[in-house]
Short mmCIF file of C-alpha atoms in Angstrom, two decimals:
data_model
loop_
_atom_site.label_atom_id
_atom_site.label_comp_id
_atom_site.label_asym_id
_atom_site.label_seq_id
_atom_site.Cartn_x
_atom_site.Cartn_y
_atom_site.Cartn_z
CA MET A 1 -18.42 -27.47 52.07
CA LYS A 2 -15.35 -25.11 51.38
CA ARG A 3 -12.09 -25.22 53.42
CA THR A 4 -13.01 -21.44 54.28
CA ASP A 5 -16.28 -22.48 55.46
CA VAL A 6 -14.96 -25.53 57.55
CA ILE A 7 -12.49 -23.19 59.27
CA ALA A 8 -15.15 -20.80 60.20
CA LEU A 9 -17.40 -23.46 61.66
CA VAL A 10 -14.48 -24.89 63.72
CA PHE A 11 -13.48 -21.51 65.05
CA GLU A 12 -17.37 -20.84 65.71
CA ILE A 13 -17.82 -24.15 67.79
CA ALA A 14 -14.61 -25.61 68.91
CA ARG A 15 -14.95 -24.62 72.50
CA LEU A 16 -18.32 -25.84 72.93
CA GLU A 17 -19.06 -29.00 74.76
CA ASP A 18 -21.09 -30.40 72.05
CA ALA A 19 -18.88 -29.28 69.32
CA PHE A 20 -18.08 -32.83 67.76
CA ASP A 21 -21.74 -33.43 67.71
CA ILE A 22 -22.40 -30.30 65.74
CA LEU A 23 -19.58 -31.02 63.30
CA GLU A 24 -20.90 -34.45 62.95
CA ARG A 25 -24.56 -33.40 61.95
CA GLU A 26 -23.22 -30.62 59.68
CA PHE A 27 -21.08 -33.19 57.39
CA ALA A 28 -23.73 -35.94 57.68
CA ARG A 29 -25.64 -33.71 55.08
CA ILE A 30 -22.69 -33.49 52.58
CA THR A 31 -22.77 -35.01 49.19
CA LYS A 32 -20.50 -37.64 47.75
CA ASP A 33 -18.80 -35.14 45.48
CA GLU A 34 -18.30 -32.55 48.33
CA LEU A 35 -16.77 -35.40 50.32
CA SER A 36 -14.33 -36.28 47.47
CA SER A 37 -13.38 -32.58 47.33
CA ASN A 38 -12.67 -32.34 51.06
CA LEU A 39 -10.42 -35.50 51.13
CA LEU A 40 -7.73 -33.68 49.32
CA GLU A 41 -7.67 -30.76 51.88
CA CYS A 42 -8.46 -32.17 55.32
CA GLY A 43 -4.86 -33.57 55.78
CA ILE A 44 -3.39 -30.01 56.19
CA ILE A 45 -4.11 -28.30 59.33
CA PRO A 46 -4.71 -24.67 58.87
CA GLU A 47 -1.85 -22.46 60.23
CA LEU A 48 -4.15 -20.12 61.88
CA PHE A 49 -5.24 -22.60 64.41
CA GLY A 50 -3.03 -22.50 67.57
CA HIS A 51 -0.86 -25.39 68.16
CA ASP A 52 -2.81 -27.97 70.48
CA SER A 53 -5.57 -25.84 70.47
CA SER A 54 -9.37 -26.72 70.66
CA GLU A 55 -9.55 -25.95 66.98
CA GLU A 56 -6.67 -28.06 66.14
CA LYS A 57 -8.14 -30.99 67.97
CA LEU A 58 -11.52 -30.39 66.62
CA TRP A 59 -9.81 -30.53 62.95
CA ALA A 60 -8.48 -33.92 63.74
CA LYS A 61 -12.09 -35.21 64.37
CA TYR A 62 -13.22 -33.58 61.28
CA CYS A 63 -10.66 -35.75 59.41
CA ASP A 64 -12.04 -38.79 61.30
CA ILE A 65 -15.65 -37.77 60.25
CA LEU A 66 -14.64 -37.75 56.58
CA LEU A 67 -12.84 -41.10 56.75
CA ALA A 68 -15.88 -42.56 58.47
CA LEU A 69 -18.27 -41.17 55.73
CA THR A 70 -15.84 -42.58 52.93
CA PHE A 71 -15.93 -45.90 54.51
CA THR A 72 -19.69 -45.76 54.42
CA HIS A 73 -19.85 -44.75 50.84
CA LEU A 74 -17.59 -47.68 50.18
CA SER A 75 -19.92 -50.21 51.55
CA ILE A 76 -18.33 -50.21 55.04
CA PRO A 77 -20.81 -48.70 57.35
CA ALA A 78 -18.64 -46.83 59.63
CA GLU A 79 -18.76 -44.29 62.69
CA VAL A 80 -16.19 -42.10 64.58
CA LEU A 81 -15.85 -43.85 67.89
CA ARG A 82 -16.33 -41.50 71.26
CA ALA A 83 -13.79 -43.73 73.33
CA ARG A 84 -10.78 -41.58 74.75
CA GLY A 85 -7.27 -43.18 74.68
CA ASP A 86 -5.98 -46.68 73.69
CA SER A 87 -8.80 -46.96 70.89
CA ALA A 88 -8.83 -46.22 67.29
CA ASP A 89 -10.99 -43.39 65.98
CA VAL A 90 -13.00 -44.82 63.23
CA PHE A 91 -14.89 -48.21 63.40
CA GLY A 92 -16.40 -50.00 60.19
CA ARG A 93 -18.19 -53.30 59.95
CA THR A 94 -19.46 -55.36 56.75
CA ARG A 95 -20.98 -58.85 56.85
CA ASN A 96 -17.59 -60.20 56.36
CA TYR A 97 -15.15 -58.26 58.43
CA SER A 98 -14.52 -55.34 60.73
CA ILE A 99 -12.00 -52.52 60.55
CA VAL A 100 -10.51 -49.75 62.65
CA GLY A 101 -9.10 -46.71 61.15
CA ASP A 102 -7.21 -43.50 62.05
CA ALA A 103 -6.93 -40.42 59.98
CA LYS A 104 -3.79 -38.14 60.23
CA ALA A 105 -3.35 -34.29 59.46
CA PHE A 106 -0.14 -32.46 59.66
CA ARG A 107 0.78 -28.71 59.46
CA LEU A 108 2.86 -27.82 56.42
CA SER A 109 5.05 -25.66 58.65
CA ARG A 110 6.43 -28.68 60.51
CA SER A 111 9.41 -30.20 59.04
CA ALA A 112 10.42 -33.53 60.36
CA LYS A 113 7.90 -36.41 60.84
CA ASN A 114 8.91 -39.75 62.43
CA GLN A 115 7.51 -43.25 63.09
CA LYS A 116 5.79 -42.19 66.26
CA ASP A 117 3.68 -39.64 64.32
CA PHE A 118 2.07 -42.68 62.52
CA LYS A 119 1.38 -45.01 65.35
CA VAL A 120 1.36 -48.26 63.24
CA GLN A 121 2.03 -50.43 66.41
CA ALA A 122 -0.66 -48.52 68.52
CA LEU A 123 -3.13 -48.92 65.60
CA ASP A 124 -2.47 -52.61 65.68
CA ASP A 125 -2.95 -52.96 69.30
CA TRP A 126 -6.19 -50.75 68.96
CA ARG A 127 -7.59 -53.25 66.43
CA LYS A 128 -8.09 -55.88 69.20
CA SER A 129 -10.34 -58.64 68.02
CA ASN A 130 -11.32 -56.60 64.62
CA THR A 131 -10.23 -58.04 61.40
CA PHE A 132 -8.31 -55.08 59.77
CA ALA A 133 -6.65 -51.76 60.55
CA CYS A 134 -6.18 -48.60 58.23
CA LEU A 135 -4.17 -45.62 58.78
CA VAL A 136 -4.69 -42.48 56.42
CA SER A 137 -2.42 -39.57 56.03
CA PRO A 138 -1.40 -37.10 53.32
CA LEU A 139 0.80 -39.27 50.79
CA TYR A 140 3.72 -36.75 50.90
CA GLN A 141 3.84 -36.76 54.69
CA TYR A 142 4.66 -40.35 54.69
CA PRO A 143 8.44 -41.20 54.62
CA ARG A 144 9.77 -41.30 51.01
CA ARG A 145 12.43 -43.79 51.24
CA GLY A 146 13.23 -46.40 53.96
CA SER A 147 11.23 -46.38 57.29
CA GLN A 148 10.25 -48.70 59.88
CA ILE A 149 6.72 -47.83 59.56
CA TYR A 150 6.48 -49.97 56.35
CA GLU A 151 8.25 -52.91 57.98
CA GLN A 152 5.74 -52.55 60.88
CA ALA A 153 2.80 -52.15 58.43
CA ILE A 154 3.65 -55.27 56.58
CA GLY A 155 4.40 -57.28 59.66
CA ARG A 156 1.33 -56.28 61.38
CA ASN A 157 -0.99 -55.99 58.25
CA VAL A 158 -2.02 -52.45 59.18
CA THR A 159 -2.89 -50.82 55.57
CA LEU A 160 -1.10 -47.52 55.20
CA PHE A 161 -3.30 -45.29 52.85
CA SER A 162 -3.45 -41.93 51.84
CA TYR A 163 -6.26 -39.33 51.11
CA ILE A 164 -5.54 -39.39 47.50
CA HIS A 165 -6.22 -43.10 47.36
CA LEU A 166 -9.06 -42.71 49.38
CA LYS A 167 -10.45 -40.05 47.03
CA PHE A 168 -9.78 -42.24 44.16
CA LEU A 169 -11.54 -45.20 45.57
CA LEU A 170 -14.48 -42.98 46.49
CA ASP A 171 -14.90 -41.74 42.95
CA TYR A 172 -14.64 -44.96 41.25
CA ILE A 173 -15.69 -47.79 43.67
CA ASN A 174 -19.27 -49.14 43.42
CA GLY A 175 -19.60 -52.04 45.85
CA GLN A 176 -16.18 -53.79 44.75
CA ASN A 177 -14.52 -55.93 47.19
CA LEU A 178 -11.95 -54.16 49.10
CA ASP A 179 -10.18 -57.27 51.01
CA PRO A 180 -7.30 -57.23 48.91
CA LEU A 181 -6.41 -53.74 50.08
CA TRP A 182 -6.82 -54.44 53.72
CA ARG A 183 -4.89 -57.71 53.42
CA ILE A 184 -1.85 -55.94 51.28
CA GLY A 185 0.82 -56.53 54.10
CA ASN A 186 0.23 -60.16 54.01
CA GLY A 187 1.19 -60.41 50.44
CA LEU A 188 4.49 -58.19 50.70
CA PRO A 189 8.04 -59.42 51.88
CA THR A 190 9.25 -57.70 54.98
CA SER A 191 11.04 -54.29 54.04
CA LYS A 192 11.33 -50.95 54.82
CA SER A 193 11.19 -49.62 51.26
CA ALA A 194 8.44 -46.87 50.60
CA GLN A 195 8.82 -47.58 46.77
CA GLN A 196 7.83 -51.22 47.24
CA TYR A 197 4.97 -50.47 49.64
CA TRP A 198 3.37 -47.62 47.37
CA GLU A 199 3.85 -49.62 44.30
CA ALA A 200 1.74 -52.29 45.78
CA ILE A 201 -0.74 -49.86 47.04
CA ASP A 202 -1.09 -48.12 43.61
CA LYS A 203 -1.54 -51.63 41.90
CA THR A 204 -4.15 -52.85 44.05
CA VAL A 205 -6.25 -49.78 44.28
CA CYS A 206 -6.19 -49.43 40.29
CA GLN A 207 -7.07 -53.36 40.13
CA ILE A 208 -9.88 -52.79 42.45
CA ALA A 209 -11.16 -49.76 40.70
CA GLY A 210 -10.76 -51.06 37.31
CA LYS A 211 -8.48 -48.00 36.25
CA ASN A 212 -5.06 -47.68 35.09
CA GLU A 213 -2.24 -46.27 37.10
CA GLU A 214 -2.18 -43.14 34.54
CA THR A 215 -5.60 -42.09 35.93
CA LEU A 216 -4.21 -42.49 39.61
CA SER A 217 -1.25 -40.22 38.61
CA GLY A 218 -3.54 -37.58 37.45
CA TYR A 219 -5.20 -37.58 41.06
CA LYS A 220 -1.69 -37.31 42.39
CA GLN A 221 -0.91 -34.36 40.15
CA LYS A 222 -4.07 -32.58 41.33
CA ALA A 223 -2.90 -33.23 45.06
CA VAL A 224 0.23 -31.43 44.29
CA GLY A 225 -1.72 -28.34 43.09
CA THR A 226 -3.80 -28.42 46.19
CA VAL A 227 -0.72 -28.78 48.41
CA LYS A 228 0.71 -25.78 46.60
CA GLN A 229 -2.56 -23.77 46.99
CA LEU A 230 -2.82 -24.60 50.64
CA GLY A 231 0.95 -23.76 51.20
CA LYS A 232 0.26 -20.21 49.85
CA GLU A 233 -2.66 -20.21 52.34
CA GLY A 234 -0.21 -20.91 55.13
CA ILE A 235 2.56 -18.37 53.84
CA ASP A 236 -0.08 -15.60 53.58
CA TYR A 237 -1.14 -16.20 57.16
CA TRP A 238 2.36 -16.02 58.40
CA GLU A 239 3.45 -13.02 56.23
CA ALA A 240 0.36 -11.20 57.67
CA ARG A 241 1.57 -12.08 61.36
CA ILE A 242 5.02 -10.66 60.55
CA ALA A 243 3.51 -7.53 59.31
CA GLU A 244 1.34 -7.46 62.25
CA TYR A 245 4.43 -7.91 64.77
CA ARG A 246 6.37 -5.10 62.91
CA LYS A 247 3.67 -2.63 63.92
CA LEU A 248 3.95 -3.39 67.55
CA SER A 249 5.67 -0.89 70.05
CA GLN A 250 8.50 -2.22 72.04
CA LYS A 251 6.49 -2.50 75.10
CA GLU A 252 3.55 -4.43 73.18
CA ALA A 253 6.18 -6.79 71.56
CA VAL A 254 8.00 -7.45 75.01
CA ALA A 255 4.53 -8.23 76.63
CA ARG A 256 3.51 -10.56 73.88
CA LEU A 257 6.90 -12.33 73.85
CA ILE A 258 6.53 -12.87 77.89
CA LYS A 259 3.25 -14.22 77.33
CA ALA A 260 4.26 -16.63 74.36
CA GLU A 261 7.10 -17.84 76.39
CA LYS A 262 4.76 -18.38 79.51
CA VAL A 263 7.39 -16.82 81.42
CA GLU A 264 5.27 -15.67 84.39
CA ASN A 265 3.74 -19.02 84.69
CA LYS A 266 7.10 -20.59 84.83
CA ILE A 267 8.04 -18.21 87.70
CA LEU A 268 5.02 -19.06 89.52
CA THR A 269 5.56 -22.87 89.10
CA ILE A 270 9.03 -22.32 90.51
CA LYS A 271 7.72 -20.47 93.40
CA LYS A 272 5.38 -23.10 94.28
CA ALA A 273 7.98 -25.72 94.02
CA ILE A 274 10.15 -23.80 96.65
CA ASP A 275 7.08 -23.44 98.97
CA ILE A 276 6.43 -27.02 98.90
CA VAL A 277 10.21 -28.05 99.90
CA GLN A 278 10.56 -28.56 103.64
CA PRO A 279 13.94 -28.54 105.44
#
């Protein structure tokens, strides 16, 4: 399914009570090749979705669905969990181990990310009695130098992964044992180094897939092109909004600003607080 089709579907169903069920049924029918294609794009939230909107939340579930489907294709039968709060989003089980996973997506318009965005410690807690834990995010969104998330991932043996690596495995794996990937933290010295961590991930993924790192580098280059393409999608959206704003009358512009800043709601909240106060 093309990105534009996914966006249209999300807009159509986001406010329905069974939105997740509809989305899950829709993607249960996609082919392995379609799944592979979607993995490079899902980690970028469309700019036309409102912040913290029903659409944005459903997009996060879309990413979880893709992760579960990819696990399943990698011989780890998986599902998206329905539990709310204090729980991982994806659960998979093989005959030898169980794994919990979390798929992340970010806006290109958002600048700084910090360790709290990745929730490595929380994912370790959500693992509970399960064997392994894995967090998947766009590769470029991870800290590029030193960060506590690498130290936490190594210390807690939570595998940090990217959609690029996930696509690479999906395209080349056919039943190979993925244990070395899920145990990668156990084999690394504790460090905040991004370079050390991703070199280990690259090496392990290539060994499992039986491919050289040059092949993986080709995937990374393709991902760069995808980011640039989706960046243009976001820029076009915001430039169109600017053009729309410039056509507004002063009265309309002021009304929109008041609504955007939720000024009237804030006044009402203050009035209620004052009314509650007793002498």
